mmCIF file of C-alpha atoms in Angstrom:
data_model
loop_
_atom_site.group_PDB
_atom_site.id
_atom_site.type_symbol
_atom_site.label_atom_id
_atom_site.label_comp_id
_atom_site.label_asym_id
_atom_site.label_seq_id
_atom_site.Cartn_x
_atom_site.Cartn_y
_atom_site.Cartn_z
ATOM 1 C CA MET A 1 0.013 -0.084 -0.036
ATOM 2 C CA ALA A 2 1.467 3.306 -0.955
ATOM 3 C CA LYS A 3 1.841 5.811 1.934
ATOM 4 C CA LEU A 4 -1.103 8.063 2.133
ATOM 5 C CA THR A 5 -0.772 11.955 2.655
ATOM 6 C CA LEU A 6 -3.264 14.210 3.991
ATOM 7 C CA SER A 7 -4.156 15.576 0.526
ATOM 8 C CA ASP A 8 -4.381 11.839 -0.911
ATOM 9 C CA LEU A 9 -6.915 11.407 1.994
ATOM 10 C CA LYS A 10 -8.794 14.550 0.844
ATOM 11 C CA LYS A 11 -9.060 13.151 -2.696
ATOM 12 C CA LEU A 12 -10.090 9.823 -1.487
ATOM 13 C CA ARG A 13 -12.951 11.379 0.446
ATOM 14 C CA ASP A 14 -14.204 13.315 -2.618
ATOM 15 C CA GLN A 15 -14.209 10.001 -4.687
ATOM 16 C CA LYS A 16 -16.158 8.263 -1.947
ATOM 17 C CA THR A 17 -18.667 11.011 -1.695
ATOM 18 C CA ALA A 18 -19.346 10.841 -5.393
ATOM 19 C CA GLU A 19 -20.026 7.018 -5.032
ATOM 20 C CA MET A 20 -22.216 7.059 -1.918
ATOM 21 C CA ASN A 21 -24.370 4.190 -1.513
ATOM 22 C CA PRO A 22 -28.009 5.530 -2.105
ATOM 23 C CA ARG A 23 -29.112 2.604 0.331
ATOM 24 C CA ASP A 24 -27.192 4.172 3.010
ATOM 25 C CA THR A 25 -29.386 7.354 3.267
ATOM 26 C CA ALA A 26 -31.744 5.439 5.533
ATOM 27 C CA ASN A 27 -28.846 4.997 8.063
ATOM 28 C CA LYS A 28 -27.943 8.790 8.356
ATOM 29 C CA THR A 29 -28.920 8.806 11.962
ATOM 30 C CA ALA A 30 -27.657 5.432 13.097
ATOM 31 C CA GLN A 31 -25.047 5.381 15.854
ATOM 32 C CA VAL A 32 -22.680 2.766 17.318
ATOM 33 C CA ILE A 33 -21.314 3.778 20.516
ATOM 34 C CA VAL A 34 -18.483 1.552 21.878
ATOM 35 C CA GLY A 35 -17.618 1.622 25.808
ATOM 36 C CA MET A 36 -13.929 2.252 25.920
ATOM 37 C CA GLY A 37 -13.138 2.400 29.714
ATOM 38 C CA THR A 38 -10.105 0.649 31.147
ATOM 39 C CA CYS A 39 -12.669 -2.422 31.506
ATOM 40 C CA GLY A 40 -13.618 -2.319 27.824
ATOM 41 C CA ILE A 41 -10.268 -1.988 26.574
ATOM 42 C CA ALA A 42 -9.192 -4.958 28.976
ATOM 43 C CA ALA A 43 -11.968 -7.138 27.214
ATOM 44 C CA GLY A 44 -10.946 -6.175 23.605
ATOM 45 C CA ALA A 45 -13.020 -3.244 22.843
ATOM 46 C CA LYS A 46 -10.622 -1.751 20.553
ATOM 47 C CA GLY A 47 -10.828 -5.052 18.522
ATOM 48 C CA THR A 48 -14.592 -4.364 18.617
ATOM 49 C CA PHE A 49 -14.327 -0.968 17.533
ATOM 50 C CA ASP A 50 -11.977 -2.026 14.667
ATOM 51 C CA ALA A 51 -14.302 -4.715 13.443
ATOM 52 C CA PHE A 52 -17.174 -2.357 13.399
ATOM 53 C CA ILE A 53 -15.372 0.042 11.159
ATOM 54 C CA ALA A 54 -14.250 -2.885 8.832
ATOM 55 C CA ALA A 55 -17.802 -4.272 8.714
ATOM 56 C CA LEU A 56 -19.468 -0.816 8.034
ATOM 57 C CA GLY A 57 -16.696 -0.336 5.322
ATOM 58 C CA GLU A 58 -17.470 -3.719 3.630
ATOM 59 C CA LYS A 59 -21.314 -3.031 3.690
ATOM 60 C CA LYS A 60 -20.534 0.622 2.385
ATOM 61 C CA LEU A 61 -22.452 1.920 5.263
ATOM 62 C CA ASP A 62 -20.520 5.212 5.155
ATOM 63 C CA SER A 63 -23.008 7.369 7.082
ATOM 64 C CA VAL A 64 -23.350 5.191 10.250
ATOM 65 C CA VAL A 65 -21.596 7.234 12.940
ATOM 66 C CA VAL A 66 -19.247 5.349 15.406
ATOM 67 C CA ARG A 67 -18.264 6.932 18.588
ATOM 68 C CA GLN A 68 -16.742 5.902 21.948
ATOM 69 C CA THR A 69 -17.708 6.496 25.613
ATOM 70 C CA GLY A 70 -16.175 5.665 28.950
ATOM 71 C CA CYS A 71 -17.238 2.932 31.319
ATOM 72 C CA MET A 72 -21.116 2.378 31.180
ATOM 73 C CA GLY A 73 -20.982 0.486 34.558
ATOM 74 C CA LEU A 74 -21.206 -2.789 32.901
ATOM 75 C CA CYS A 75 -17.748 -4.097 33.501
ATOM 76 C CA HIS A 76 -19.048 -7.673 33.707
ATOM 77 C CA SER A 77 -20.155 -7.642 30.151
ATOM 78 C CA GLU A 78 -17.442 -5.641 28.292
ATOM 79 C CA PRO A 79 -17.036 -4.898 25.509
ATOM 80 C CA THR A 80 -20.393 -3.220 25.639
ATOM 81 C CA VAL A 81 -21.936 -1.298 22.589
ATOM 82 C CA GLU A 82 -24.781 0.984 22.394
ATOM 83 C CA VAL A 83 -26.757 0.963 19.020
ATOM 84 C CA VAL A 84 -29.155 3.547 18.020
ATOM 85 C CA ALA A 85 -30.774 2.843 14.825
ATOM 86 C CA PRO A 86 -33.666 4.578 12.927
ATOM 87 C CA ASP A 87 -37.149 2.673 13.867
ATOM 88 C CA MET A 88 -35.457 0.609 16.560
ATOM 89 C CA PRO A 89 -35.188 0.652 20.125
ATOM 90 C CA ALA A 90 -31.845 1.942 21.456
ATOM 91 C CA VAL A 91 -29.946 -1.109 22.830
ATOM 92 C CA ILE A 92 -27.016 -1.881 24.767
ATOM 93 C CA TYR A 93 -25.291 -5.116 23.774
ATOM 94 C CA GLY A 94 -22.623 -6.887 25.957
ATOM 95 C CA LYS A 95 -19.762 -9.249 25.206
ATOM 96 C CA VAL A 96 -19.571 -7.821 21.796
ATOM 97 C CA ASP A 97 -16.365 -9.577 20.200
ATOM 98 C CA ALA A 98 -15.293 -8.760 16.551
ATOM 99 C CA ALA A 99 -17.855 -11.518 15.267
ATOM 100 C CA THR A 100 -20.703 -10.047 17.290
ATOM 101 C CA ALA A 101 -19.830 -6.764 15.962
ATOM 102 C CA ARG A 102 -20.287 -7.978 12.417
ATOM 103 C CA THR A 103 -23.535 -9.780 13.275
ATOM 104 C CA ILE A 104 -24.927 -6.344 14.699
ATOM 105 C CA VAL A 105 -24.042 -4.653 11.547
ATOM 106 C CA GLU A 106 -25.750 -7.199 9.420
ATOM 107 C CA GLN A 107 -28.677 -7.959 11.548
ATOM 108 C CA HIS A 108 -29.410 -4.923 13.518
ATOM 109 C CA ILE A 109 -28.259 -2.067 11.213
ATOM 110 C CA LEU A 110 -29.124 -3.538 8.001
ATOM 111 C CA GLY A 111 -31.757 -6.181 8.824
ATOM 112 C CA LYS A 112 -33.681 -4.272 11.553
ATOM 113 C CA GLN A 113 -33.512 -7.256 13.904
ATOM 114 C CA LEU A 114 -32.264 -7.253 17.406
ATOM 115 C CA VAL A 115 -29.481 -9.418 18.188
ATOM 116 C CA GLY A 116 -31.185 -11.168 21.084
ATOM 117 C CA ASP A 117 -28.539 -13.156 22.865
ATOM 118 C CA HIS A 118 -26.243 -10.082 23.548
ATOM 119 C CA ILE A 119 -28.750 -7.596 24.748
ATOM 120 C CA ILE A 120 -28.020 -6.022 28.144
ATOM 121 C CA ASP A 121 -30.689 -3.338 28.229
ATOM 122 C CA LYS A 122 -29.302 0.058 29.840
ATOM 123 C CA PRO A 123 -26.414 1.265 31.974
ATOM 124 C CA SER A 124 -26.261 0.278 35.566
ATOM 125 C CA THR A 125 -27.950 2.465 37.878
ATOM 126 C CA ASP A 126 -24.716 3.101 39.814
ATOM 127 C CA ILE A 127 -22.991 4.717 37.126
ATOM 128 C CA LEU A 128 -25.842 7.018 35.863
ATOM 129 C CA ARG A 129 -25.842 10.538 37.326
ATOM 130 C CA SER A 130 -28.925 12.375 38.263
ATOM 131 C CA MET B 1 -2.740 -5.874 33.119
ATOM 132 C CA LEU B 2 -4.096 -4.754 29.755
ATOM 133 C CA PRO B 3 -3.319 -7.253 26.970
ATOM 134 C CA THR B 4 -1.065 -4.930 24.686
ATOM 135 C CA ALA B 5 1.174 -1.812 24.815
ATOM 136 C CA CYS B 6 -1.368 -0.252 22.572
ATOM 137 C CA ASP B 7 -4.260 -0.811 24.968
ATOM 138 C CA THR B 8 -2.064 0.677 27.830
ATOM 139 C CA ILE B 9 -1.450 3.839 25.756
ATOM 140 C CA SER B 10 -5.029 4.083 24.834
ATOM 141 C CA ASP B 11 -5.780 4.044 28.412
ATOM 142 C CA ILE B 12 -3.316 6.725 29.233
ATOM 143 C CA VAL B 13 -4.125 9.047 26.338
ATOM 144 C CA GLN B 14 -7.938 8.826 27.458
ATOM 145 C CA ASN B 15 -6.960 9.953 30.955
ATOM 146 C CA ALA B 16 -5.199 12.953 29.214
ATOM 147 C CA PHE B 17 -8.237 13.826 27.125
ATOM 148 C CA GLU B 18 -10.361 13.589 30.358
ATOM 149 C CA SER B 19 -8.116 16.194 32.170
ATOM 150 C CA GLY B 20 -9.897 19.089 30.245
ATOM 151 C CA ALA B 21 -6.995 19.563 28.015
ATOM 152 C CA SER B 22 -7.105 21.601 25.066
ATOM 153 C CA GLU B 23 -3.983 19.820 23.636
ATOM 154 C CA VAL B 24 -2.840 16.207 24.076
ATOM 155 C CA SER B 25 0.190 14.707 22.302
ATOM 156 C CA LEU B 26 1.447 11.251 22.013
ATOM 157 C CA ASP B 27 4.932 10.512 21.071
ATOM 158 C CA MET B 28 5.305 6.680 20.428
ATOM 159 C CA ALA B 29 8.848 5.498 19.091
ATOM 160 C CA ARG B 30 10.508 2.115 18.715
ATOM 161 C CA ARG B 31 14.132 2.487 19.064
ATOM 162 C CA GLY B 32 16.005 -0.834 19.029
ATOM 163 C CA ASN B 33 14.278 -3.127 21.701
ATOM 164 C CA TRP B 34 12.785 -0.199 23.345
ATOM 165 C CA LEU B 35 9.174 1.229 23.060
ATOM 166 C CA GLU B 36 9.263 4.566 24.295
ATOM 167 C CA VAL B 37 6.100 6.716 24.995
ATOM 168 C CA VAL B 38 5.440 10.106 26.207
ATOM 169 C CA VAL B 39 1.801 11.320 26.714
ATOM 170 C CA ARG B 40 1.428 15.064 27.261
ATOM 171 C CA ASP B 41 -1.625 17.046 28.268
ATOM 172 C CA ASN B 42 -2.236 20.778 29.191
ATOM 173 C CA GLY B 43 -5.151 19.792 31.469
ATOM 174 C CA LYS B 44 -5.833 20.419 35.156
ATOM 175 C CA GLY B 45 -2.806 18.321 36.351
ATOM 176 C CA MET B 46 -2.385 16.859 39.788
ATOM 177 C CA ASP B 47 -0.605 17.923 43.127
ATOM 178 C CA GLU B 48 1.920 15.470 44.576
ATOM 179 C CA ALA B 49 -0.434 13.858 46.990
ATOM 180 C CA THR B 50 -2.617 13.037 43.986
ATOM 181 C CA GLN B 51 0.066 11.841 41.762
ATOM 182 C CA ARG B 52 1.032 9.256 44.673
ATOM 183 C CA ARG B 53 -2.611 8.148 44.978
ATOM 184 C CA ALA B 54 -2.949 7.812 41.241
ATOM 185 C CA LEU B 55 -0.831 4.929 41.355
ATOM 186 C CA ASP B 56 -3.001 3.164 43.989
ATOM 187 C CA PRO B 57 -5.320 0.703 42.293
ATOM 188 C CA PHE B 58 -7.811 1.408 45.069
ATOM 189 C CA TRP B 59 -8.110 4.997 44.429
ATOM 190 C CA THR B 60 -9.981 6.601 41.794
ATOM 191 C CA GLU B 61 -10.744 10.341 41.126
ATOM 192 C CA PRO B 62 -13.495 11.458 43.316
ATOM 193 C CA GLY B 63 -16.918 11.652 41.550
ATOM 194 C CA LYS B 64 -15.666 9.971 38.409
ATOM 195 C CA HIS B 65 -17.576 6.936 38.895
ATOM 196 C CA PRO B 66 -19.745 7.484 41.998
ATOM 197 C CA GLY B 67 -19.686 4.291 44.416
ATOM 198 C CA ARG B 68 -16.537 2.721 42.782
ATOM 199 C CA LYS B 69 -13.293 2.475 44.525
ATOM 200 C CA VAL B 70 -10.784 1.079 41.979
ATOM 201 C CA GLY B 71 -8.837 3.245 39.379
ATOM 202 C CA LEU B 72 -6.678 0.846 37.437
ATOM 203 C CA GLY B 73 -5.012 2.929 34.291
ATOM 204 C CA LEU B 74 -1.702 3.961 35.920
ATOM 205 C CA PRO B 75 -1.273 0.984 38.358
ATOM 206 C CA PHE B 76 -1.567 -1.187 35.059
ATOM 207 C CA LEU B 77 0.937 0.860 33.235
ATOM 208 C CA LYS B 78 3.361 0.735 36.374
ATOM 209 C CA GLN B 79 2.775 -2.970 36.516
ATOM 210 C CA ALA B 80 3.738 -3.685 32.800
ATOM 211 C CA ALA B 81 6.646 -1.423 32.877
ATOM 212 C CA ASP B 82 7.885 -3.012 36.138
ATOM 213 C CA GLN B 83 7.773 -6.628 34.871
ATOM 214 C CA CYS B 84 9.601 -6.090 31.672
ATOM 215 C CA GLY B 85 12.567 -4.206 32.923
ATOM 216 C CA GLY B 86 11.143 -0.865 31.978
ATOM 217 C CA SER B 87 10.091 2.140 33.695
ATOM 218 C CA MET B 88 7.532 4.932 34.074
ATOM 219 C CA SER B 89 7.485 8.435 35.199
ATOM 220 C CA LEU B 90 4.703 10.993 36.062
ATOM 221 C CA GLU B 91 5.280 14.779 35.840
ATOM 222 C CA SER B 92 2.311 16.968 36.940
ATOM 223 C CA ALA B 93 1.415 20.425 38.200
ATOM 224 C CA PRO B 94 -2.075 21.702 39.121
ATOM 225 C CA GLY B 95 -3.311 23.912 36.316
ATOM 226 C CA ARG B 96 -0.507 23.086 33.943
ATOM 227 C CA GLY B 97 -1.062 19.635 32.839
ATOM 228 C CA THR B 98 0.586 16.277 33.039
ATOM 229 C CA THR B 99 3.213 14.182 31.198
ATOM 230 C CA VAL B 100 3.286 10.513 31.484
ATOM 231 C CA SER B 101 6.367 8.803 30.126
ATOM 232 C CA PHE B 102 7.276 5.049 30.026
ATOM 233 C CA ARG B 103 9.493 2.618 28.153
ATOM 234 C CA PHE B 104 9.116 -1.069 27.692
ATOM 235 C CA ASP B 105 11.753 -3.430 26.773
ATOM 236 C CA GLU B 106 10.062 -5.390 23.902
ATOM 237 C CA SER B 107 12.905 -7.981 23.794
ATOM 238 C CA ASN B 108 11.866 -8.877 27.490
ATOM 239 C CA VAL B 109 9.722 -12.081 27.539
ATOM 240 C CA ASP B 110 7.273 -10.339 30.163
ATOM 241 C CA ALA B 111 6.865 -7.332 27.942
ATOM 242 C CA PRO B 112 3.390 -6.998 26.476
ATOM 243 C CA PRO B 113 2.809 -7.506 22.704
ATOM 244 C CA THR B 114 2.800 -3.975 20.886
ATOM 245 C CA GLY B 115 -0.627 -4.498 19.627
ATOM 246 C CA ASP B 116 -2.365 -3.035 16.494
ATOM 247 C CA VAL B 117 -0.961 0.457 16.220
ATOM 248 C CA PRO B 118 -3.223 1.823 13.367
ATOM 249 C CA ALA B 119 -6.489 0.743 15.208
ATOM 250 C CA MET B 120 -5.291 2.431 18.368
ATOM 251 C CA LEU B 121 -4.683 5.580 16.431
ATOM 252 C CA VAL B 122 -7.981 5.466 14.712
ATOM 253 C CA GLN B 123 -9.633 4.803 18.042
ATOM 254 C CA LEU B 124 -7.714 7.781 19.902
ATOM 255 C CA MET B 125 -8.256 10.236 17.036
ATOM 256 C CA THR B 126 -11.986 9.693 17.411
ATOM 257 C CA TRP B 127 -12.180 10.039 21.116
ATOM 258 C CA PRO B 128 -14.936 12.363 21.944
ATOM 259 C CA GLY B 129 -13.958 16.057 23.086
ATOM 260 C CA GLU B 130 -12.905 19.297 21.713
ATOM 261 C CA GLY B 131 -9.178 19.478 22.178
ATOM 262 C CA ASP B 132 -6.526 18.734 19.430
ATOM 263 C CA PHE B 133 -4.576 15.646 19.604
ATOM 264 C CA ALA B 134 -0.978 15.351 17.877
ATOM 265 C CA VAL B 135 0.570 12.073 17.212
ATOM 266 C CA ARG B 136 4.331 11.630 16.466
ATOM 267 C CA ARG B 137 5.444 8.082 15.500
ATOM 268 C CA GLU B 138 8.926 6.887 15.148
ATOM 269 C CA VAL B 139 10.533 3.410 14.281
ATOM 270 C CA ASP B 140 14.268 3.639 14.577
ATOM 271 C CA GLY B 141 14.713 7.320 13.147
ATOM 272 C CA ARG B 142 11.955 7.147 10.460
ATOM 273 C CA THR B 143 8.999 9.244 11.630
ATOM 274 C CA TYR B 144 5.517 10.833 10.648
ATOM 275 C CA GLU B 145 3.467 13.274 12.369
ATOM 276 C CA VAL B 146 -0.358 14.043 12.251
ATOM 277 C CA ARG B 147 -2.959 16.056 14.217
ATOM 278 C CA ARG B 148 -6.572 15.490 14.712
ATOM 279 C CA SER B 149 -7.608 18.850 13.370
ATOM 280 C CA GLU B 150 -5.728 17.983 10.082
ATOM 281 C CA LEU B 151 -7.458 14.673 9.682
ATOM 282 C CA ALA B 152 -10.907 16.304 10.477
ATOM 283 C CA GLU B 153 -10.375 18.929 7.898
ATOM 284 C CA ALA B 154 -9.134 16.354 5.132
ATOM 285 C CA LEU B 155 -11.882 13.846 5.948
ATOM 286 C CA GLY B 156 -14.811 16.468 6.558
ATOM 287 C CA GLY B 157 -15.448 14.829 10.128
ATOM 288 C CA LEU B 158 -14.135 11.946 11.997
ATOM 289 C CA HIS B 159 -17.076 9.864 13.106
ATOM 290 C CA THR B 160 -18.750 8.212 10.195
ATOM 291 C CA GLY B 161 -18.158 4.802 8.912
ATOM 292 C CA GLY B 162 -16.683 6.272 5.595
ATOM 293 C CA ALA B 163 -14.241 8.703 7.443
ATOM 294 C CA LEU B 164 -13.231 6.019 9.663
ATOM 295 C CA SER B 165 -12.311 3.404 6.920
ATOM 296 C CA MET B 166 -10.189 6.067 5.223
ATOM 297 C CA MET B 167 -8.375 7.042 8.395
ATOM 298 C CA ASN B 168 -7.611 3.441 8.869
ATOM 299 C CA GLU B 169 -6.008 3.225 5.537
ATOM 300 C CA PHE B 170 -4.137 6.401 6.198
ATOM 301 C CA PHE B 171 -2.532 5.085 9.533
ATOM 302 C CA ALA B 172 -2.075 1.560 7.986
ATOM 303 C CA SER B 173 -0.117 2.911 5.009
ATOM 304 C CA ASN B 174 1.982 5.249 7.063
ATOM 305 C CA GLU B 175 2.725 2.347 9.821
ATOM 306 C CA ALA B 176 3.691 0.039 6.826
ATOM 307 C CA GLU B 177 6.198 2.657 5.715
ATOM 308 C CA LEU B 178 7.625 3.053 9.013
ATOM 309 C CA GLU B 179 8.178 -0.729 9.298
ATOM 310 C CA GLN B 180 10.086 -1.094 5.868
ATOM 311 C CA PRO B 181 13.428 -2.273 6.384
ATOM 312 C CA ILE B 182 16.116 0.371 5.300
#
């Protein structure tokens, strides 16, 4: 792979914008939020984060937003990921490894079906501030 | 202990982001057997008593996680450095910021593996917050540098799947160049 400079990156962006997948407009408001506290990192959240980027890239879901947050108080179930997709309830998934990340992209974001065996619900009450 | 050196670096850099800094920098160099890392921020800093307590795994910043009594970031780093014959140091002053420096002897059997550098850099570049983040990478004298503000401008934002894939390519290609034998 040739070394990319910042100006190469800008050209690549212009090219990608021109090739935007029309199916992707429905996902403009979809967000994936990966818990990246010490607990998440220890459980492999960076691999999870990377797997989401790769899976979204493969499916050409260029508009889905991927963000990070700190500990959600669910250290027993890390890596944890909140997924907010149009027409779907906001869900926190637990024990999301790279393969599960791929399943979430295919099944939840594209297929509009919850990934039942990884649903945790919402952040633990002791971490929520009033 | 965190699994890789990159995991440890992510955790320490995130502390820097959370200090209220407007500028955070990461200098990550491999020189011979040594992985040498300096993380600097201009955030709120710590007095001497707080610096000592920060190395105690059973202390965390009051109010950060109400009801929790552990804070493992710096203790994990100290453990990782100690066990591979490396070292770590902390310099900080209230209102001026904090610098965490450490080195791991990567030839030591107890050194953590380096980990995935491009994935770590993408993750750190997209950590939420307003401040700028400067990265300098070096492998035996070959270097590159990039700032979050420059990537944001080139990519028109940092958080969409499209921008993240392109940023991944950027770091993978620059890291591959660093690793080329001379």
